[in-house]
Amino acid sequence: MDSLDARMERLEGRLRRWQGLTLAAFVLAGVGLGTAALRDEAPPQHAGELVASRLVLKDARGRTRASLEANRQGGAALVLNDSEGRPRALLGVGEDDSPRLRFSTAEGESLAELMVFSDEAPRLTLSKSGGAELFSVGLQVDGSSRLELADVTGRPRAILGADEEGSPGLLLVDRRGQPRVELRVGSSDEASLVLEGRNGQVFRAPGVQ
């Protein structure tokens, strides 16, 4: 017969094994509950879908070449950088939901931009290095259109447009911003020409039907 001490040692061994199994079962149950909770809190995702608020693409040298980001104000933008990591192109939607496409210099100055206001007023601008807009063309919310040619300071010198009824007009401006030549075709198809001299003299051509 086994001694009392031997039987006690076997009982203690069994008790330790049961304690270990019980602890492992509690740990596994806790992990399962935590995983289920995280699964319930996480937003639903479709197969192959990646959800993030910002994505960054870097080259072999570790420099950022592209970034895609949605900010807290409601805007979103895709920015493409050059080989030195400087932003050169942007495709985005602003906080007012206006889409925009922009190309910039290495210093970040806009050279060309296409933008749409209020779902119906697109505008294209071309600028020189330094920020002055030299060319712009666009549609207005009221249905009129406008094309501007500017000098090196950004002052419009020639303005060609058509009002909301489609009547065209051409306006030429001097370096001080004063209108000097105005040529128009009115709504009833009558033509008019107005010339203004530096001393304020005005010539109006007779109206032509």
JSON list of C-alpha atoms in Angstrom, two decimals:
[
{"chain": "A", "resi": 1, "resn": "MET", "atom": "CA", "xyz": [0.00, 0.00, 0.00]},
{"chain": "A", "resi": 2, "resn": "ASP", "atom": "CA", "xyz": [1.10, 3.52, -0.75]},
{"chain": "A", "resi": 3, "resn": "SER", "atom": "CA", "xyz": [2.17, 5.55, 2.15]},
{"chain": "A", "resi": 4, "resn": "LEU", "atom": "CA", "xyz": [0.11, 8.55, 3.22]},
{"chain": "A", "resi": 5, "resn": "ASP", "atom": "CA", "xyz": [2.83, 10.93, 2.01]},
{"chain": "A", "resi": 6, "resn": "ALA", "atom": "CA", "xyz": [2.82, 9.42, -1.50]},
{"chain": "A", "resi": 7, "resn": "ARG", "atom": "CA", "xyz": [-0.97, 9.74, -1.80]},
{"chain": "A", "resi": 8, "resn": "MET", "atom": "CA", "xyz": [-0.81, 13.37, -0.65]},
{"chain": "A", "resi": 9, "resn": "GLU", "atom": "CA", "xyz": [1.84, 14.21, -3.27]},
{"chain": "A", "resi": 10, "resn": "ARG", "atom": "CA", "xyz": [-0.34, 12.69, -6.05]},
{"chain": "A", "resi": 11, "resn": "LEU", "atom": "CA", "xyz": [-3.38, 14.72, -4.90]},
{"chain": "A", "resi": 12, "resn": "GLU", "atom": "CA", "xyz": [-1.36, 17.94, -4.80]},
{"chain": "A", "resi": 13, "resn": "GLY", "atom": "CA", "xyz": [-0.07, 17.27, -8.36]},
{"chain": "A", "resi": 14, "resn": "ARG", "atom": "CA", "xyz": [-3.60, 16.75, -9.67]},
{"chain": "A", "resi": 15, "resn": "LEU", "atom": "CA", "xyz": [-4.74, 19.96, -7.94]},
{"chain": "A", "resi": 16, "resn": "ARG", "atom": "CA", "xyz": [-1.96, 21.97, -9.54]},
{"chain": "A", "resi": 17, "resn": "ARG", "atom": "CA", "xyz": [-2.84, 20.60, -13.01]},
{"chain": "A", "resi": 18, "resn": "TRP", "atom": "CA", "xyz": [-6.52, 21.51, -12.56]},
{"chain": "A", "resi": 19, "resn": "GLN", "atom": "CA", "xyz": [-5.56, 25.00, -11.38]},
{"chain": "A", "resi": 20, "resn": "GLY", "atom": "CA", "xyz": [-3.40, 25.49, -14.51]},
{"chain": "A", "resi": 21, "resn": "LEU", "atom": "CA", "xyz": [-6.17, 24.30, -16.84]},
{"chain": "A", "resi": 22, "resn": "THR", "atom": "CA", "xyz": [-8.70, 26.55, -15.10]},
{"chain": "A", "resi": 23, "resn": "LEU", "atom": "CA", "xyz": [-6.41, 29.61, -15.45]},
{"chain": "A", "resi": 24, "resn": "ALA", "atom": "CA", "xyz": [-5.82, 28.88, -19.15]},
{"chain": "A", "resi": 25, "resn": "ALA", "atom": "CA", "xyz": [-9.55, 28.57, -19.72]},
{"chain": "A", "resi": 26, "resn": "PHE", "atom": "CA", "xyz": [-10.16, 31.98, -18.10]},
{"chain": "A", "resi": 27, "resn": "VAL", "atom": "CA", "xyz": [-7.40, 33.58, -20.22]},
{"chain": "A", "resi": 28, "resn": "LEU", "atom": "CA", "xyz": [-8.80, 32.13, -23.45]},
{"chain": "A", "resi": 29, "resn": "ALA", "atom": "CA", "xyz": [-12.30, 33.26, -22.52]},
{"chain": "A", "resi": 30, "resn": "GLY", "atom": "CA", "xyz": [-11.02, 36.79, -21.83]},
{"chain": "A", "resi": 31, "resn": "VAL", "atom": "CA", "xyz": [-9.24, 36.94, -25.17]},
{"chain": "A", "resi": 32, "resn": "GLY", "atom": "CA", "xyz": [-12.36, 35.76, -26.95]},
{"chain": "A", "resi": 33, "resn": "LEU", "atom": "CA", "xyz": [-14.53, 38.39, -25.24]},
{"chain": "A", "resi": 34, "resn": "GLY", "atom": "CA", "xyz": [-12.02, 41.14, -26.06]},
{"chain": "A", "resi": 35, "resn": "THR", "atom": "CA", "xyz": [-11.85, 40.13, -29.69]},
{"chain": "A", "resi": 36, "resn": "ALA", "atom": "CA", "xyz": [-15.62, 40.08, -29.93]},
{"chain": "A", "resi": 37, "resn": "ALA", "atom": "CA", "xyz": [-15.83, 43.56, -28.37]},
{"chain": "A", "resi": 38, "resn": "LEU", "atom": "CA", "xyz": [-13.29, 44.97, -30.81]},
{"chain": "A", "resi": 39, "resn": "ARG", "atom": "CA", "xyz": [-15.14, 43.35, -33.70]},
{"chain": "A", "resi": 40, "resn": "ASP", "atom": "CA", "xyz": [-18.38, 44.99, -32.56]},
{"chain": "A", "resi": 41, "resn": "GLU", "atom": "CA", "xyz": [-16.79, 48.48, -32.20]},
{"chain": "A", "resi": 42, "resn": "ALA", "atom": "CA", "xyz": [-14.83, 48.46, -35.47]},
{"chain": "A", "resi": 43, "resn": "PRO", "atom": "CA", "xyz": [-16.59, 49.88, -38.54]},
{"chain": "A", "resi": 44, "resn": "PRO", "atom": "CA", "xyz": [-17.78, 47.27, -41.03]},
{"chain": "A", "resi": 45, "resn": "GLN", "atom": "CA", "xyz": [-15.32, 46.63, -43.86]},
{"chain": "A", "resi": 46, "resn": "HIS", "atom": "CA", "xyz": [-15.69, 44.91, -47.18]},
{"chain": "A", "resi": 47, "resn": "ALA", "atom": "CA", "xyz": [-13.21, 42.37, -48.45]},
{"chain": "A", "resi": 48, "resn": "GLY", "atom": "CA", "xyz": [-10.15, 44.10, -49.90]},
{"chain": "A", "resi": 49, "resn": "GLU", "atom": "CA", "xyz": [-11.04, 47.50, -48.36]},
{"chain": "A", "resi": 50, "resn": "LEU", "atom": "CA", "xyz": [-8.48, 49.56, -46.44]},
{"chain": "A", "resi": 51, "resn": "VAL", "atom": "CA", "xyz": [-9.83, 52.27, -44.13]},
{"chain": "A", "resi": 52, "resn": "ALA", "atom": "CA", "xyz": [-7.52, 55.09, -43.01]},
{"chain": "A", "resi": 53, "resn": "SER", "atom": "CA", "xyz": [-7.57, 58.87, -42.58]},
{"chain": "A", "resi": 54, "resn": "ARG", "atom": "CA", "xyz": [-4.08, 59.37, -44.09]},
{"chain": "A", "resi": 55, "resn": "LEU", "atom": "CA", "xyz": [-1.90, 57.37, -46.47]},
{"chain": "A", "resi": 56, "resn": "VAL", "atom": "CA", "xyz": [1.72, 58.22, -47.30]},
{"chain": "A", "resi": 57, "resn": "LEU", "atom": "CA", "xyz": [3.84, 56.83, -50.16]},
{"chain": "A", "resi": 58, "resn": "LYS", "atom": "CA", "xyz": [7.63, 57.09, -49.77]},
{"chain": "A", "resi": 59, "resn": "ASP", "atom": "CA", "xyz": [10.42, 56.31, -52.23]},
{"chain": "A", "resi": 60, "resn": "ALA", "atom": "CA", "xyz": [13.57, 54.24, -51.68]},
{"chain": "A", "resi": 61, "resn": "ARG", "atom": "CA", "xyz": [15.28, 57.23, -50.03]},
{"chain": "A", "resi": 62, "resn": "GLY", "atom": "CA", "xyz": [12.49, 57.64, -47.53]},
{"chain": "A", "resi": 63, "resn": "ARG", "atom": "CA", "xyz": [11.13, 60.85, -49.06]},
{"chain": "A", "resi": 64, "resn": "THR", "atom": "CA", "xyz": [7.39, 61.38, -49.30]},
{"chain": "A", "resi": 65, "resn": "ARG", "atom": "CA", "xyz": [6.24, 61.21, -52.94]},
{"chain": "A", "resi": 66, "resn": "ALA", "atom": "CA", "xyz": [2.48, 61.12, -52.43]},
{"chain": "A", "resi": 67, "resn": "SER", "atom": "CA", "xyz": [-0.03, 61.53, -49.63]},
{"chain": "A", "resi": 68, "resn": "LEU", "atom": "CA", "xyz": [-3.79, 61.03, -49.45]},
{"chain": "A", "resi": 69, "resn": "GLU", "atom": "CA", "xyz": [-5.53, 62.64, -46.50]},
{"chain": "A", "resi": 70, "resn": "ALA", "atom": "CA", "xyz": [-8.99, 63.54, -45.20]},
{"chain": "A", "resi": 71, "resn": "ASN", "atom": "CA", "xyz": [-8.97, 66.32, -42.60]},
{"chain": "A", "resi": 72, "resn": "ARG", "atom": "CA", "xyz": [-11.39, 66.98, -39.76]},
{"chain": "A", "resi": 73, "resn": "GLN", "atom": "CA", "xyz": [-12.88, 70.04, -41.50]},
{"chain": "A", "resi": 74, "resn": "GLY", "atom": "CA", "xyz": [-14.32, 67.86, -44.26]},
{"chain": "A", "resi": 75, "resn": "GLY", "atom": "CA", "xyz": [-11.72, 68.39, -46.97]},
{"chain": "A", "resi": 76, "resn": "ALA", "atom": "CA", "xyz": [-9.74, 65.68, -48.75]},
{"chain": "A", "resi": 77, "resn": "ALA", "atom": "CA", "xyz": [-6.64, 65.92, -50.96]},
{"chain": "A", "resi": 78, "resn": "LEU", "atom": "CA", "xyz": [-4.17, 63.88, -52.94]},
{"chain": "A", "resi": 79, "resn": "VAL", "atom": "CA", "xyz": [-0.73, 65.57, -53.05]},
{"chain": "A", "resi": 80, "resn": "LEU", "atom": "CA", "xyz": [2.09, 64.47, -55.37]},
{"chain": "A", "resi": 81, "resn": "ASN", "atom": "CA", "xyz": [5.67, 65.50, -54.54]},
{"chain": "A", "resi": 82, "resn": "ASP", "atom": "CA", "xyz": [8.80, 65.79, -56.66]},
{"chain": "A", "resi": 83, "resn": "SER", "atom": "CA", "xyz": [12.04, 63.85, -56.12]},
{"chain": "A", "resi": 84, "resn": "GLU", "atom": "CA", "xyz": [13.00, 66.28, -53.32]},
{"chain": "A", "resi": 85, "resn": "GLY", "atom": "CA", "xyz": [9.74, 65.78, -51.44]},
{"chain": "A", "resi": 86, "resn": "ARG", "atom": "CA", "xyz": [8.27, 69.17, -52.42]},
{"chain": "A", "resi": 87, "resn": "PRO", "atom": "CA", "xyz": [4.50, 69.33, -53.22]},
{"chain": "A", "resi": 88, "resn": "ARG", "atom": "CA", "xyz": [3.98, 69.93, -56.96]},
{"chain": "A", "resi": 89, "resn": "ALA", "atom": "CA", "xyz": [0.45, 68.72, -57.76]},
{"chain": "A", "resi": 90, "resn": "LEU", "atom": "CA", "xyz": [-2.77, 68.66, -55.75]},
{"chain": "A", "resi": 91, "resn": "LEU", "atom": "CA", "xyz": [-6.18, 67.16, -56.38]},
{"chain": "A", "resi": 92, "resn": "GLY", "atom": "CA", "xyz": [-8.61, 67.92, -53.63]},
{"chain": "A", "resi": 93, "resn": "VAL", "atom": "CA", "xyz": [-12.06, 68.87, -52.41]},
{"chain": "A", "resi": 94, "resn": "GLY", "atom": "CA", "xyz": [-12.28, 71.83, -50.05]},
{"chain": "A", "resi": 95, "resn": "GLU", "atom": "CA", "xyz": [-14.36, 72.30, -46.93]},
{"chain": "A", "resi": 96, "resn": "ASP", "atom": "CA", "xyz": [-17.05, 73.93, -49.10]},
{"chain": "A", "resi": 97, "resn": "ASP", "atom": "CA", "xyz": [-17.09, 70.85, -51.39]},
{"chain": "A", "resi": 98, "resn": "SER", "atom": "CA", "xyz": [-15.40, 72.76, -54.26]},
{"chain": "A", "resi": 99, "resn": "PRO", "atom": "CA", "xyz": [-13.08, 70.46, -56.27]},
{"chain": "A", "resi": 100, "resn": "ARG", "atom": "CA", "xyz": [-9.62, 71.78, -57.22]},
{"chain": "A", "resi": 101, "resn": "LEU", "atom": "CA", "xyz": [-6.67, 70.71, -59.36]},
{"chain": "A", "resi": 102, "resn": "ARG", "atom": "CA", "xyz": [-3.42, 72.68, -58.86]},
{"chain": "A", "resi": 103, "resn": "PHE", "atom": "CA", "xyz": [0.13, 72.54, -60.20]},
{"chain": "A", "resi": 104, "resn": "SER", "atom": "CA", "xyz": [2.86, 74.42, -58.32]},
{"chain": "A", "resi": 105, "resn": "THR", "atom": "CA", "xyz": [6.50, 75.42, -58.53]},
{"chain": "A", "resi": 106, "resn": "ALA", "atom": "CA", "xyz": [9.15, 73.81, -56.35]},
{"chain": "A", "resi": 107, "resn": "GLU", "atom": "CA", "xyz": [8.68, 76.77, -53.95]},
{"chain": "A", "resi": 108, "resn": "GLY", "atom": "CA", "xyz": [4.96, 76.06, -53.65]},
{"chain": "A", "resi": 109, "resn": "GLU", "atom": "CA", "xyz": [3.67, 78.91, -55.84]},
{"chain": "A", "resi": 110, "resn": "SER", "atom": "CA", "xyz": [0.65, 78.07, -57.98]},
{"chain": "A", "resi": 111, "resn": "LEU", "atom": "CA", "xyz": [1.27, 77.95, -61.75]},
{"chain": "A", "resi": 112, "resn": "ALA", "atom": "CA", "xyz": [-2.03, 76.50, -62.94]},
{"chain": "A", "resi": 113, "resn": "GLU", "atom": "CA", "xyz": [-5.31, 75.85, -61.14]},
{"chain": "A", "resi": 114, "resn": "LEU", "atom": "CA", "xyz": [-8.69, 74.53, -62.15]},
{"chain": "A", "resi": 115, "resn": "MET", "atom": "CA", "xyz": [-11.49, 75.02, -59.64]},
{"chain": "A", "resi": 116, "resn": "VAL", "atom": "CA", "xyz": [-15.28, 74.73, -59.56]},
{"chain": "A", "resi": 117, "resn": "PHE", "atom": "CA", "xyz": [-17.41, 76.99, -57.35]},
{"chain": "A", "resi": 118, "resn": "SER", "atom": "CA", "xyz": [-21.01, 76.26, -56.33]},
{"chain": "A", "resi": 119, "resn": "ASP", "atom": "CA", "xyz": [-21.32, 73.22, -58.64]},
{"chain": "A", "resi": 120, "resn": "GLU", "atom": "CA", "xyz": [-21.66, 75.47, -61.72]},
{"chain": "A", "resi": 121, "resn": "ALA", "atom": "CA", "xyz": [-18.85, 78.04, -61.93]},
{"chain": "A", "resi": 122, "resn": "PRO", "atom": "CA", "xyz": [-15.55, 76.53, -63.17]},
{"chain": "A", "resi": 123, "resn": "ARG", "atom": "CA", "xyz": [-12.43, 78.74, -63.36]},
{"chain": "A", "resi": 124, "resn": "LEU", "atom": "CA", "xyz": [-8.99, 78.11, -64.87]},
{"chain": "A", "resi": 125, "resn": "THR", "atom": "CA", "xyz": [-6.02, 80.34, -63.97]},
{"chain": "A", "resi": 126, "resn": "LEU", "atom": "CA", "xyz": [-2.42, 80.40, -65.22]},
{"chain": "A", "resi": 127, "resn": "SER", "atom": "CA", "xyz": [0.19, 82.26, -63.17]},
{"chain": "A", "resi": 128, "resn": "LYS", "atom": "CA", "xyz": [3.83, 83.22, -63.40]},
{"chain": "A", "resi": 129, "resn": "SER", "atom": "CA", "xyz": [6.45, 82.26, -60.84]},
{"chain": "A", "resi": 130, "resn": "GLY", "atom": "CA", "xyz": [5.86, 84.77, -58.08]},
{"chain": "A", "resi": 131, "resn": "GLY", "atom": "CA", "xyz": [2.09, 84.40, -57.84]},
{"chain": "A", "resi": 132, "resn": "ALA", "atom": "CA", "xyz": [0.71, 86.93, -60.36]},
{"chain": "A", "resi": 133, "resn": "GLU", "atom": "CA", "xyz": [-2.18, 85.54, -62.44]},
{"chain": "A", "resi": 134, "resn": "LEU", "atom": "CA", "xyz": [-1.56, 86.19, -66.14]},
{"chain": "A", "resi": 135, "resn": "PHE", "atom": "CA", "xyz": [-4.54, 84.33, -67.60]},
{"chain": "A", "resi": 136, "resn": "SER", "atom": "CA", "xyz": [-7.92, 83.32, -66.25]},
{"chain": "A", "resi": 137, "resn": "VAL", "atom": "CA", "xyz": [-11.13, 82.08, -67.82]},
{"chain": "A", "resi": 138, "resn": "GLY", "atom": "CA", "xyz": [-14.30, 81.00, -66.14]},
{"chain": "A", "resi": 139, "resn": "LEU", "atom": "CA", "xyz": [-18.06, 80.86, -65.92]},
{"chain": "A", "resi": 140, "resn": "GLN", "atom": "CA", "xyz": [-20.00, 82.84, -63.33]},
{"chain": "A", "resi": 141, "resn": "VAL", "atom": "CA", "xyz": [-22.92, 81.60, -61.26]},
{"chain": "A", "resi": 142, "resn": "ASP", "atom": "CA", "xyz": [-25.27, 83.93, -63.17]},
{"chain": "A", "resi": 143, "resn": "GLY", "atom": "CA", "xyz": [-24.35, 82.25, -66.48]},
{"chain": "A", "resi": 144, "resn": "SER", "atom": "CA", "xyz": [-21.94, 84.92, -67.76]},
{"chain": "A", "resi": 145, "resn": "SER", "atom": "CA", "xyz": [-18.40, 84.12, -68.89]},
{"chain": "A", "resi": 146, "resn": "ARG", "atom": "CA", "xyz": [-15.12, 86.03, -68.57]},
{"chain": "A", "resi": 147, "resn": "LEU", "atom": "CA", "xyz": [-11.58, 85.75, -69.92]},
{"chain": "A", "resi": 148, "resn": "GLU", "atom": "CA", "xyz": [-8.79, 87.98, -68.55]},
{"chain": "A", "resi": 149, "resn": "LEU", "atom": "CA", "xyz": [-5.25, 88.66, -69.75]},
{"chain": "A", "resi": 150, "resn": "ALA", "atom": "CA", "xyz": [-3.04, 90.42, -67.19]},
{"chain": "A", "resi": 151, "resn": "ASP", "atom": "CA", "xyz": [0.36, 92.09, -67.15]},
{"chain": "A", "resi": 152, "resn": "VAL", "atom": "CA", "xyz": [3.37, 91.01, -65.06]},
{"chain": "A", "resi": 153, "resn": "THR", "atom": "CA", "xyz": [1.89, 92.68, -61.96]},
{"chain": "A", "resi": 154, "resn": "GLY", "atom": "CA", "xyz": [-1.35, 90.69, -62.24]},
{"chain": "A", "resi": 155, "resn": "ARG", "atom": "CA", "xyz": [-3.47, 93.69, -63.32]},
{"chain": "A", "resi": 156, "resn": "PRO", "atom": "CA", "xyz": [-6.09, 92.68, -65.95]},
{"chain": "A", "resi": 157, "resn": "ARG", "atom": "CA", "xyz": [-5.36, 94.49, -69.23]},
{"chain": "A", "resi": 158, "resn": "ALA", "atom": "CA", "xyz": [-7.75, 92.76, -71.64]},
{"chain": "A", "resi": 159, "resn": "ILE", "atom": "CA", "xyz": [-11.15, 91.39, -70.59]},
{"chain": "A", "resi": 160, "resn": "LEU", "atom": "CA", "xyz": [-13.32, 89.42, -72.98]},
{"chain": "A", "resi": 161, "resn": "GLY", "atom": "CA", "xyz": [-16.67, 88.21, -71.80]},
{"chain": "A", "resi": 162, "resn": "ALA", "atom": "CA", "xyz": [-20.33, 87.56, -72.41]},
{"chain": "A", "resi": 163, "resn": "ASP", "atom": "CA", "xyz": [-23.16, 88.45, -70.06]},
{"chain": "A", "resi": 164, "resn": "GLU", "atom": "CA", "xyz": [-25.88, 86.07, -68.86]},
{"chain": "A", "resi": 165, "resn": "GLU", "atom": "CA", "xyz": [-27.80, 86.67, -72.10]},
{"chain": "A", "resi": 166, "resn": "GLY", "atom": "CA", "xyz": [-24.77, 85.86, -74.26]},
{"chain": "A", "resi": 167, "resn": "SER", "atom": "CA", "xyz": [-23.97, 89.43, -75.39]},
{"chain": "A", "resi": 168, "resn": "PRO", "atom": "CA", "xyz": [-20.19, 89.70, -75.93]},
{"chain": "A", "resi": 169, "resn": "GLY", "atom": "CA", "xyz": [-17.86, 92.52, -74.99]},
{"chain": "A", "resi": 170, "resn": "LEU", "atom": "CA", "xyz": [-14.15, 93.42, -75.04]},
{"chain": "A", "resi": 171, "resn": "LEU", "atom": "CA", "xyz": [-12.54, 95.84, -72.59]},
{"chain": "A", "resi": 172, "resn": "LEU", "atom": "CA", "xyz": [-8.94, 97.10, -72.83]},
{"chain": "A", "resi": 173, "resn": "VAL", "atom": "CA", "xyz": [-7.36, 98.70, -69.74]},
{"chain": "A", "resi": 174, "resn": "ASP", "atom": "CA", "xyz": [-4.23, 100.82, -69.31]},
{"chain": "A", "resi": 175, "resn": "ARG", "atom": "CA", "xyz": [-1.44, 100.31, -66.75]},
{"chain": "A", "resi": 176, "resn": "ARG", "atom": "CA", "xyz": [-3.33, 102.41, -64.18]},
{"chain": "A", "resi": 177, "resn": "GLY", "atom": "CA", "xyz": [-6.40, 100.20, -64.45]},
{"chain": "A", "resi": 178, "resn": "GLN", "atom": "CA", "xyz": [-8.48, 102.75, -66.38]},
{"chain": "A", "resi": 179, "resn": "PRO", "atom": "CA", "xyz": [-10.70, 101.47, -69.23]},
{"chain": "A", "resi": 180, "resn": "ARG", "atom": "CA", "xyz": [-9.51, 102.83, -72.59]},
{"chain": "A", "resi": 181, "resn": "VAL", "atom": "CA", "xyz": [-11.35, 100.75, -75.21]},
{"chain": "A", "resi": 182, "resn": "GLU", "atom": "CA", "xyz": [-14.77, 99.12, -74.95]},
{"chain": "A", "resi": 183, "resn": "LEU", "atom": "CA", "xyz": [-16.33, 97.14, -77.77]},
{"chain": "A", "resi": 184, "resn": "ARG", "atom": "CA", "xyz": [-19.73, 95.54, -77.30]},
{"chain": "A", "resi": 185, "resn": "VAL", "atom": "CA", "xyz": [-22.59, 93.84, -79.09]},
{"chain": "A", "resi": 186, "resn": "GLY", "atom": "CA", "xyz": [-25.85, 94.40, -77.26]},
{"chain": "A", "resi": 187, "resn": "SER", "atom": "CA", "xyz": [-28.83, 92.15, -76.67]},
{"chain": "A", "resi": 188, "resn": "SER", "atom": "CA", "xyz": [-30.57, 93.49, -79.79]},
{"chain": "A", "resi": 189, "resn": "ASP", "atom": "CA", "xyz": [-27.39, 92.91, -81.85]},
{"chain": "A", "resi": 190, "resn": "GLU", "atom": "CA", "xyz": [-26.40, 96.59, -82.01]},
{"chain": "A", "resi": 191, "resn": "ALA", "atom": "CA", "xyz": [-22.63, 97.23, -81.95]},
{"chain": "A", "resi": 192, "resn": "SER", "atom": "CA", "xyz": [-20.88, 99.98, -79.96]},
{"chain": "A", "resi": 193, "resn": "LEU", "atom": "CA", "xyz": [-17.32, 101.26, -79.65]},
{"chain": "A", "resi": 194, "resn": "VAL", "atom": "CA", "xyz": [-15.98, 103.66, -77.02]},
{"chain": "A", "resi": 195, "resn": "LEU", "atom": "CA", "xyz": [-12.41, 105.05, -76.94]},
{"chain": "A", "resi": 196, "resn": "GLU", "atom": "CA", "xyz": [-11.03, 107.14, -74.08]},
{"chain": "A", "resi": 197, "resn": "GLY", "atom": "CA", "xyz": [-7.83, 109.21, -74.23]},
{"chain": "A", "resi": 198, "resn": "ARG", "atom": "CA", "xyz": [-5.35, 109.93, -71.46]},
{"chain": "A", "resi": 199, "resn": "ASN", "atom": "CA", "xyz": [-6.75, 113.42, -70.96]},
{"chain": "A", "resi": 200, "resn": "GLY", "atom": "CA", "xyz": [-10.32, 112.18, -70.53]},
{"chain": "A", "resi": 201, "resn": "GLN", "atom": "CA", "xyz": [-11.49, 112.78, -74.07]},
{"chain": "A", "resi": 202, "resn": "VAL", "atom": "CA", "xyz": [-14.04, 110.16, -75.15]},
{"chain": "A", "resi": 203, "resn": "PHE", "atom": "CA", "xyz": [-14.91, 109.02, -78.64]},
{"chain": "A", "resi": 204, "resn": "ARG", "atom": "CA", "xyz": [-18.11, 107.07, -79.18]},
{"chain": "A", "resi": 205, "resn": "ALA", "atom": "CA", "xyz": [-18.65, 105.48, -82.53]},
{"chain": "A", "resi": 206, "resn": "PRO", "atom": "CA", "xyz": [-22.17, 105.72, -83.93]},
{"chain": "A", "resi": 207, "resn": "GLY", "atom": "CA", "xyz": [-24.23, 102.68, -83.08]},
{"chain": "A", "resi": 208, "resn": "VAL", "atom": "CA", "xyz": [-24.47, 100.11, -85.84]},
{"chain": "A", "resi": 209, "resn": "GLN", "atom": "CA", "xyz": [-27.44, 97.79, -86.17]}
]
